[in-house]
Each structure stands twice: as structure tokens, then as C-alpha cells.
XYZ file of C-alpha atoms in Angstrom:
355
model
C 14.121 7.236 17.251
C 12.345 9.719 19.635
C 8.683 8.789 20.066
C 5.627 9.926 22.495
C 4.260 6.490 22.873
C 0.115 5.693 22.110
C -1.439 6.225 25.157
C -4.874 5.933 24.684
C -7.367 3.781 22.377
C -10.900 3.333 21.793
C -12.530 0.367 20.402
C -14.219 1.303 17.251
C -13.064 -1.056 14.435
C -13.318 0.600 11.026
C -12.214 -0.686 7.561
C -9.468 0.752 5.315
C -10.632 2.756 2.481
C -8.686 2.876 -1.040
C -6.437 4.383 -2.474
C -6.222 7.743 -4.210
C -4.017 10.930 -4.299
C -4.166 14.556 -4.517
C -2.597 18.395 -4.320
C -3.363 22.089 -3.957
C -4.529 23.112 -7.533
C -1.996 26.259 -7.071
C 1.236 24.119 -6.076
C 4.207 24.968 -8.472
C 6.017 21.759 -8.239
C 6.252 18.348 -7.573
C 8.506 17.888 -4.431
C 11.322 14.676 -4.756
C 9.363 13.373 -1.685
C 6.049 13.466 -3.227
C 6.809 9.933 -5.497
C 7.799 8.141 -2.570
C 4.118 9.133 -0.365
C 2.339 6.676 -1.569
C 4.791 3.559 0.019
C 3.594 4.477 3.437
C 0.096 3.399 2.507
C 1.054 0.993 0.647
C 4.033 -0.716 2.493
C 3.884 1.162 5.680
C 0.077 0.209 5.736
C -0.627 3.451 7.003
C -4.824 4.301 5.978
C -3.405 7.912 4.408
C -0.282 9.936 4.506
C 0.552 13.611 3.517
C 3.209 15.687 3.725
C 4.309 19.568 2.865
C 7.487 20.788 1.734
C 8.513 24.579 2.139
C 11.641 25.690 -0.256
C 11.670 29.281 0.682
C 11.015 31.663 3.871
C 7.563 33.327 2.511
C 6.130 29.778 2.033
C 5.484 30.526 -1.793
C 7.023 27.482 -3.213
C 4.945 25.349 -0.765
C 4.408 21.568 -2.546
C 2.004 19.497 -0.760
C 0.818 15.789 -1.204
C -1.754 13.471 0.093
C -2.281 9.312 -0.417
C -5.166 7.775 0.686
C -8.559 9.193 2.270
C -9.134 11.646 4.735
C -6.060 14.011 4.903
C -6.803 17.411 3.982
C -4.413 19.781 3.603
C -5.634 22.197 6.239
C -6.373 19.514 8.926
C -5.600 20.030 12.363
C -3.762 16.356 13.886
C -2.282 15.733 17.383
C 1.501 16.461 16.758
C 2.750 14.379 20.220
C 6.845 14.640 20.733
C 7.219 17.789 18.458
C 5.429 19.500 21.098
C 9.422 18.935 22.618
C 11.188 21.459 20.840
C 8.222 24.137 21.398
C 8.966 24.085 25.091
C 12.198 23.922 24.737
C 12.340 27.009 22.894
C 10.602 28.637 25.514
C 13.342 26.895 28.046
C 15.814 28.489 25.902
C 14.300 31.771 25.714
C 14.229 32.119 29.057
C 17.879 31.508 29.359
C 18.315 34.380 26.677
C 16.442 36.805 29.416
C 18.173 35.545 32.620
C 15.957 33.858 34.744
C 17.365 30.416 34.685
C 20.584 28.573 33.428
C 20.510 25.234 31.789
C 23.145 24.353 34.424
C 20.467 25.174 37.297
C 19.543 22.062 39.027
C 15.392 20.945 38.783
C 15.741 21.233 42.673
C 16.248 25.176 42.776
C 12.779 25.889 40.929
C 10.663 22.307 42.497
C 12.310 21.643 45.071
C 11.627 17.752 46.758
C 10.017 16.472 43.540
C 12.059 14.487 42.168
C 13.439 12.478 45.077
C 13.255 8.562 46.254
C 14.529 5.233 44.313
C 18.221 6.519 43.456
C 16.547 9.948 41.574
C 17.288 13.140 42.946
C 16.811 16.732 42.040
C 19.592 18.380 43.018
C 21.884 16.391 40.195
C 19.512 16.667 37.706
C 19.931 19.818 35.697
C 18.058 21.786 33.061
C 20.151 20.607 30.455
C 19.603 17.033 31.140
C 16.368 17.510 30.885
C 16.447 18.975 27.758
C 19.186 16.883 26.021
C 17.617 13.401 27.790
C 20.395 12.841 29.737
C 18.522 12.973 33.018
C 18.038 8.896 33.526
C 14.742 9.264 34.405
C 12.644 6.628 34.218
C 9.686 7.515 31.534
C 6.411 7.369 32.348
C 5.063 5.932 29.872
C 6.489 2.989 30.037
C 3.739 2.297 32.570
C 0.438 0.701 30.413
C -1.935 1.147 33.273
C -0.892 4.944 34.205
C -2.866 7.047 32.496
C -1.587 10.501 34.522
C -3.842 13.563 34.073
C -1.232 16.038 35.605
C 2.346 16.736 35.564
C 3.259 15.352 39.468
C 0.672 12.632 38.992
C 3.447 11.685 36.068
C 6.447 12.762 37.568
C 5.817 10.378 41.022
C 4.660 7.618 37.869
C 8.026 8.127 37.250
C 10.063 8.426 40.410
C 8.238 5.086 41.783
C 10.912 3.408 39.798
C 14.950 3.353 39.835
C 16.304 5.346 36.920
C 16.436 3.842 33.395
C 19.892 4.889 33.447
C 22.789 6.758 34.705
C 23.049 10.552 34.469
C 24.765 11.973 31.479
C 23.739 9.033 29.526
C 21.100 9.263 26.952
C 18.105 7.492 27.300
C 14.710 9.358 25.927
C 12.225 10.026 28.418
C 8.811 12.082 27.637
C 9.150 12.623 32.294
C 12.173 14.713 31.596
C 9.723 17.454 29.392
C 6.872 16.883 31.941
C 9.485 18.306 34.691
C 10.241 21.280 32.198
C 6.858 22.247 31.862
C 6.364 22.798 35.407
C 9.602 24.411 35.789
C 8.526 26.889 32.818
C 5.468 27.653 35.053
C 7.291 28.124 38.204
C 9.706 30.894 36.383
C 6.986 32.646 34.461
C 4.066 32.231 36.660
C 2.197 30.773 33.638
C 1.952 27.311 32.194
C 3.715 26.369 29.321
C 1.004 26.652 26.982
C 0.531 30.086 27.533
C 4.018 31.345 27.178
C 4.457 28.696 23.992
C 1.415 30.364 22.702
C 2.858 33.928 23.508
C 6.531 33.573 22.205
C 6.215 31.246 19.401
C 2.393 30.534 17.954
C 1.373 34.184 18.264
C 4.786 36.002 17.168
C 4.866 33.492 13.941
C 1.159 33.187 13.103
C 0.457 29.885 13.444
C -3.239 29.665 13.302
C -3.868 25.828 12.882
C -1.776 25.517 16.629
C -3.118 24.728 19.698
C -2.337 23.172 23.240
C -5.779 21.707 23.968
C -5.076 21.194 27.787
C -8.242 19.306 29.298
C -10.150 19.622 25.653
C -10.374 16.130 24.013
C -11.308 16.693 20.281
C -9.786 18.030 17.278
C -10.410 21.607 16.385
C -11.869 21.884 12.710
C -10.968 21.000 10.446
C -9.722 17.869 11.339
C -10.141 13.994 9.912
C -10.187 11.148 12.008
C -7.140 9.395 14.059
C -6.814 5.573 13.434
C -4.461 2.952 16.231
C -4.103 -0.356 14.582
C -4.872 -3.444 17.022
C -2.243 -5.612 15.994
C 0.105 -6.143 13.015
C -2.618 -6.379 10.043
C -5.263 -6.281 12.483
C -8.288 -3.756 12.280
C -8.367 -0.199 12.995
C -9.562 1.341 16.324
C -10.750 5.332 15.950
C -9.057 7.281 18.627
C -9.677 10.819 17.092
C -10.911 12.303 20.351
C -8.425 11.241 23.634
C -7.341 13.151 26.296
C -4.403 15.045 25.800
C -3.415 15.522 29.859
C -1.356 12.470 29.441
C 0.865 13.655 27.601
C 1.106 17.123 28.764
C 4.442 19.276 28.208
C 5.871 16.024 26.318
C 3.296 15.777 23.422
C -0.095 17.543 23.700
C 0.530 19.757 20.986
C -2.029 20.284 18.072
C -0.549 21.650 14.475
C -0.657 21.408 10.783
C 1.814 20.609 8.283
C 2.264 24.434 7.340
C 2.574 25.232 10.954
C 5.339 22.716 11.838
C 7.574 23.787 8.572
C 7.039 27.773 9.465
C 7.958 26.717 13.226
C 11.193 24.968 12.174
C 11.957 27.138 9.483
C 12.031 30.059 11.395
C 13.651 28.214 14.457
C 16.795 27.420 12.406
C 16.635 30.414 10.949
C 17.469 32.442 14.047
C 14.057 34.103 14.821
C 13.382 32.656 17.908
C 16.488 32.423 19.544
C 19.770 34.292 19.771
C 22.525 33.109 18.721
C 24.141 31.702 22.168
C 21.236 29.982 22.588
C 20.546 28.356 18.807
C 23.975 26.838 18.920
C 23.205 25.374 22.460
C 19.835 23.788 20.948
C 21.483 22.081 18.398
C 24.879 20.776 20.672
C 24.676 17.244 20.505
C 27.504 16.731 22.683
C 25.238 15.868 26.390
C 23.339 13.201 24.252
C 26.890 11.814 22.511
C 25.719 12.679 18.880
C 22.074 11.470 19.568
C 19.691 14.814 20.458
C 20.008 18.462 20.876
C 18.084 20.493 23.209
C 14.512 19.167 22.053
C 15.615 18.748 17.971
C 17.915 15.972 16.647
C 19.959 15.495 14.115
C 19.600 12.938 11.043
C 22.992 12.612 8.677
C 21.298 11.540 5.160
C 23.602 9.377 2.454
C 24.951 12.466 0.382
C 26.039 14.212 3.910
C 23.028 16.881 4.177
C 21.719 16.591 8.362
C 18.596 17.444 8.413
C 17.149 18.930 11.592
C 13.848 18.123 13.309
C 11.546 15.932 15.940
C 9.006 13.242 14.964
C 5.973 12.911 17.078
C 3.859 9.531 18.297
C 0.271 10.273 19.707
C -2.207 7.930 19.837
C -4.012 7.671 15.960
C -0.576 10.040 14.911
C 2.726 10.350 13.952
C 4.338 12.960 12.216
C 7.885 13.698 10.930
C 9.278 17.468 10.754
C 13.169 17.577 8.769
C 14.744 20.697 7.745
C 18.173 22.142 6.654
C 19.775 23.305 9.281
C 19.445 27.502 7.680
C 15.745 26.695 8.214
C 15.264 26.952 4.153
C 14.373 23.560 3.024
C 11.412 21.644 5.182
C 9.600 19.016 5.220
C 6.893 17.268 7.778
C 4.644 14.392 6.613
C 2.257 12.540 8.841
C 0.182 9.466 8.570
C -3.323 8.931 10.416
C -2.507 6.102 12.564
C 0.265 5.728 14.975
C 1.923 2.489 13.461
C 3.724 3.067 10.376
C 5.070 -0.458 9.251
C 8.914 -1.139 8.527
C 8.862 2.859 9.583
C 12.916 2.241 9.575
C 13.377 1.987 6.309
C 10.372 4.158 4.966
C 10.821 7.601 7.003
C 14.899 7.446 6.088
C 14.195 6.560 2.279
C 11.519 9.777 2.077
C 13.750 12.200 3.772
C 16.375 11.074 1.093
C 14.170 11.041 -1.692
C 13.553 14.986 -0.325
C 17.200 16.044 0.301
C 19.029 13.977 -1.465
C 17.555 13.450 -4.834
C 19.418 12.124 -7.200
């Protein structure tokens, strides 16, 4: 499954705290999900987990859960991969108004960057890029590069062969690096200000931020745990710096501000329709990933639509129907969720396919 990997960690060992639960006084429901939370503390060994489900557009049916200490509801948390289908939205968008093609080669906006060790530019189009298909090698498969800009990861990157052919998937966090500079080249601004013009702005969504060069949490926030080794001791990594990651995870939400995005991106308000049925074509990544959102066929034959996101001290999970009607994004404080393969599968069921 799509992740950003951990890039960063500071040694502060802390202890886990107990457990506990709790809701929004005002929440009208309890959510199929919200019975199956408390396994990724307690089997996922995550130190809390919470998650929000929206059943309708307004958000007035909103049922939200918490296990464990230190996840509020309103908390700001580094949302890492998600920040994916953001830019490519705006990638998409841009399509909509003419001033690229996803069939435009990388070459004819930076031309010469991606050359040497079998990669080349002029093969590698848009759509690869945004479907993964690109064989770039990704960057962060490097432990000792910690890149603070785009070419710094990009020549990470194109110091090595490609991971794999073109037109084969193979996720890479360098092919969204390369978009975000493209997305500056065509607009003349970087990709955090045209995400925050077209989609945080337009769709209110106050608790979201790209915190370029800034390395804490806006409040309110808790703190971000990375576990040291299986059943080993927490290390706090709340504050990093988020220039690693750049266009392919810096992104800073909350739970309501990931289901209104995805909501309304299914829904058709941020994209026409030409360009909604390209994001969710599967067919460049064989079945495997859209155009920055991937699909996820559940037991009673609902697909649920959505990105999950791996930060250092985060991950987070965003599903929805694909009419944008029925979402759901949980998150844990740490970036290791334990037997994750069987947990994150059996909540989205317990969500969308109750019995």
C-alpha cells in the first residue's frame, strides 16, 4: 500500500500512557467503525487512534472517535502521502484550463532534469507521474538523504537506475516531487500556493496547511510518536522538517478537513467531469492507483476511494464512496501501526460493510 516513508526521528524516549476513549458530546451516532478503534491501540500498538466519519455533504451527521491519550478532535497532524491527491488535483485542474496535457512529457516544462542512469525526461510523461508509472527510482529509499528541496531530491533520485520499467507501476514519492515543480513552472507559483488557492480556500479548510520550511505543528496539535523497534520505546518526533518530503507529503490537515476534501473531490466540485474520470482510471497503474487516489474493493463489493499517508510520528487513512457521500479517515500518532494489513482492511469493512 502507498506510503510516504518516516524520514526523520528524534531521540526522546517516552512511555505509553493507558487506555481510555471518547466523542463529541453532540455526535448523533455511533459509526460501524467506531467498535473496531480501539484494536489499533490495542493490537496495532499504536499510543492513540481516532477517526471521523462524514454520512452526508453538510457534515451534520459527523461521528467521531478517539482511543487512547492525546488525540483531540480538532488537532492538527502531518498528513504525508495524502498530500498526493491535493497536487494532483491541481495537476488536473490545470489540464481542465489548457495549459498542460497529462500526455506532455516532464522534459517540455524542466527540461534536462531528469536525465543520466537509463532515466530520461522526454519519455516520462505527466501521467506517469501521476499514476506511478514513471520507474523512477524513489528517493526515499535513500536513509542518509535527507533532501531539503525538490532537485536536491530529484538528482537523489536520478543517481540511481530506475526501479523499474516505464508503464509499470512501482510507487515513488520522486514522481510527485517532479509534479510540484512542474505545477510551479506552469503557474509561476509553488504548489502550495495554488493548492491553497483552488482547493483549501474554495472548500474552507481551516485546520490545512503546507508548512514549507516551518517545523512544528500549528495549534492545536498533540504530539507525534516513531517507535524504535518492534515493542521498543517511543521516540517524539512532533516537530521535523517537512522539506523532505515536499510535494509528496508535507501536507498538514485534520480529520474533518481530509473527509470535506474527498467528499467534495468525488463529488465533482473540484474537477470536471473529463478530468474526475481520468483521476480515478486505474488502467496506467493495471488496477493498482489512479491519478493520486486508489482504489480498495471491500468483501461485500463497495470500492472505497482514498490515499493513506506515512510521515514520520503519522499515518493516516482517508476511504470514501466513490459519490463522495460516505467518508472516513482515521489516524494513529505514531508511524508504525502493527499487523496494519489486517487492521486498516478489517476497519474500513467494519465502516462500509457492516453487517
Amino acid at each position: 500500500m502507498p506510503v510516504l516513508r518516516a524520514l526523520l526521528v528524534t531521540p526522546l524516549v517516552i512511555t505509553l500512557l493507558g487506555l481510555g476513549t471518547a466523542s463529541l458530546p453532540s455526535e448523533p451516532h455511533l459509526t460501524p467503525a467506531a467498535s473496531y478503534l480501539p484494536r489499533l491501540v490495542v493490537q496495532g500498538d499504536a499510543p492513540a487512534a481516532a477517526l471521523l466519519v462524514r454520512t452526508s455533504a453538510s457534515g451534520a451527521h459527523d461521528a467521531y472517535r478517539s482511543t487512547g491519550p492525546g488525540i483531540r478532535y480538532a488537532d492538527r497532524f502531518r498528513a504525508g502521502s495524502i498530500t498526493k491527491t491535493f497536487v494532483a488535483a491541481v495537476v488536473l485542474q490545470l489540464a481542465h484550463e489548457g495549459r498542460l496535457r497529462l500526455a506532455d512529457p516532464v522534459d517540455r516544462f524542466l527540461p534536462g532534469l531528469i536525465r543520466g542512469h537509463g532515466n530520461d525526461g522526454r519519455r516520462i510523461t505527466l501521467r506517469a507521474l501521476l499514476s506511478h508509472t514513471s520507474g523512477l527510482y524513489d528517493y526515499t529509499d535513500v536513509p542518509s538523504a535527507h533532501p531539503v528541496s525538490a532537485t536536491a531530491a530529484i538528482r537523489t533520485a536520478t543517481d540511481h537506475r530506475p526501479a523499474t520499467r516505464l508503464g509499470r507501476y512501482a510507487y515513488s514519492n520522486t514522481d510527485y516531487v517532479v509534479l510540484g515543480l512542474i505545477v510551479q513552472h506552469v503557474t509561476g507559483h509553488g504548489y502550495a500556493t495554488e493548492i491553497r488557492r483552488r482547493i483549501i480556500a474554495p472548500l474552507h479548510l481551516t485546520g490545512t496547511s503546507l508548512p514549507g520550511a516551518r517545523t512544528t505543528l500549528p495549534a492545536p496539535h498533540g504530539r507525534a510518536y516513531a517507535r524504535e523497534a518492534a515493542g521498543g520505546g517511543l521516540s517524539d518526533v512532533t516537530d521535523l522538517d517537512p522539506r523532505t518530503a515536499g510535494a509528496a507529503g508535507e501536507l498538514i490537515s485534520t480529520l474533518t478537513d481530509l473527509n470535506r476534501f474527498y467528499s467534495a473531490l468525488l463529488a465533482g466540485r473540484l474537477l470536471a467531469p473529463v478530468q474526475l474520470a481520468a483521476l480515478l482510471n486505474t488502467a496506467a497503474a493495471h488496477g493498482n492507483y489512479g491519478l493520486g487516489i486508489f482504489p480498495q474493493r471491500l468483501s461485500c463489493g463497495v470500492t472505497v476511494w482514498g490515499h493513506n499517508g506515512r510521515i514520520a510520528g503519522s499515518y493516516v487513512r482517508a476511504a470514501a464512496t466513490r459519490d463522495g457521500r460516505h467518508t472516513l479517515t482515521y489516524r494513529i500518532d505514531t508511524d508504525t501501526l502493527a499487523d496494519a494489513g489486517t487492521l486498516e482492511p478489517g476497519l474500513l469493512e467494519a465502516e462500509f460493510c457492516p453487517a
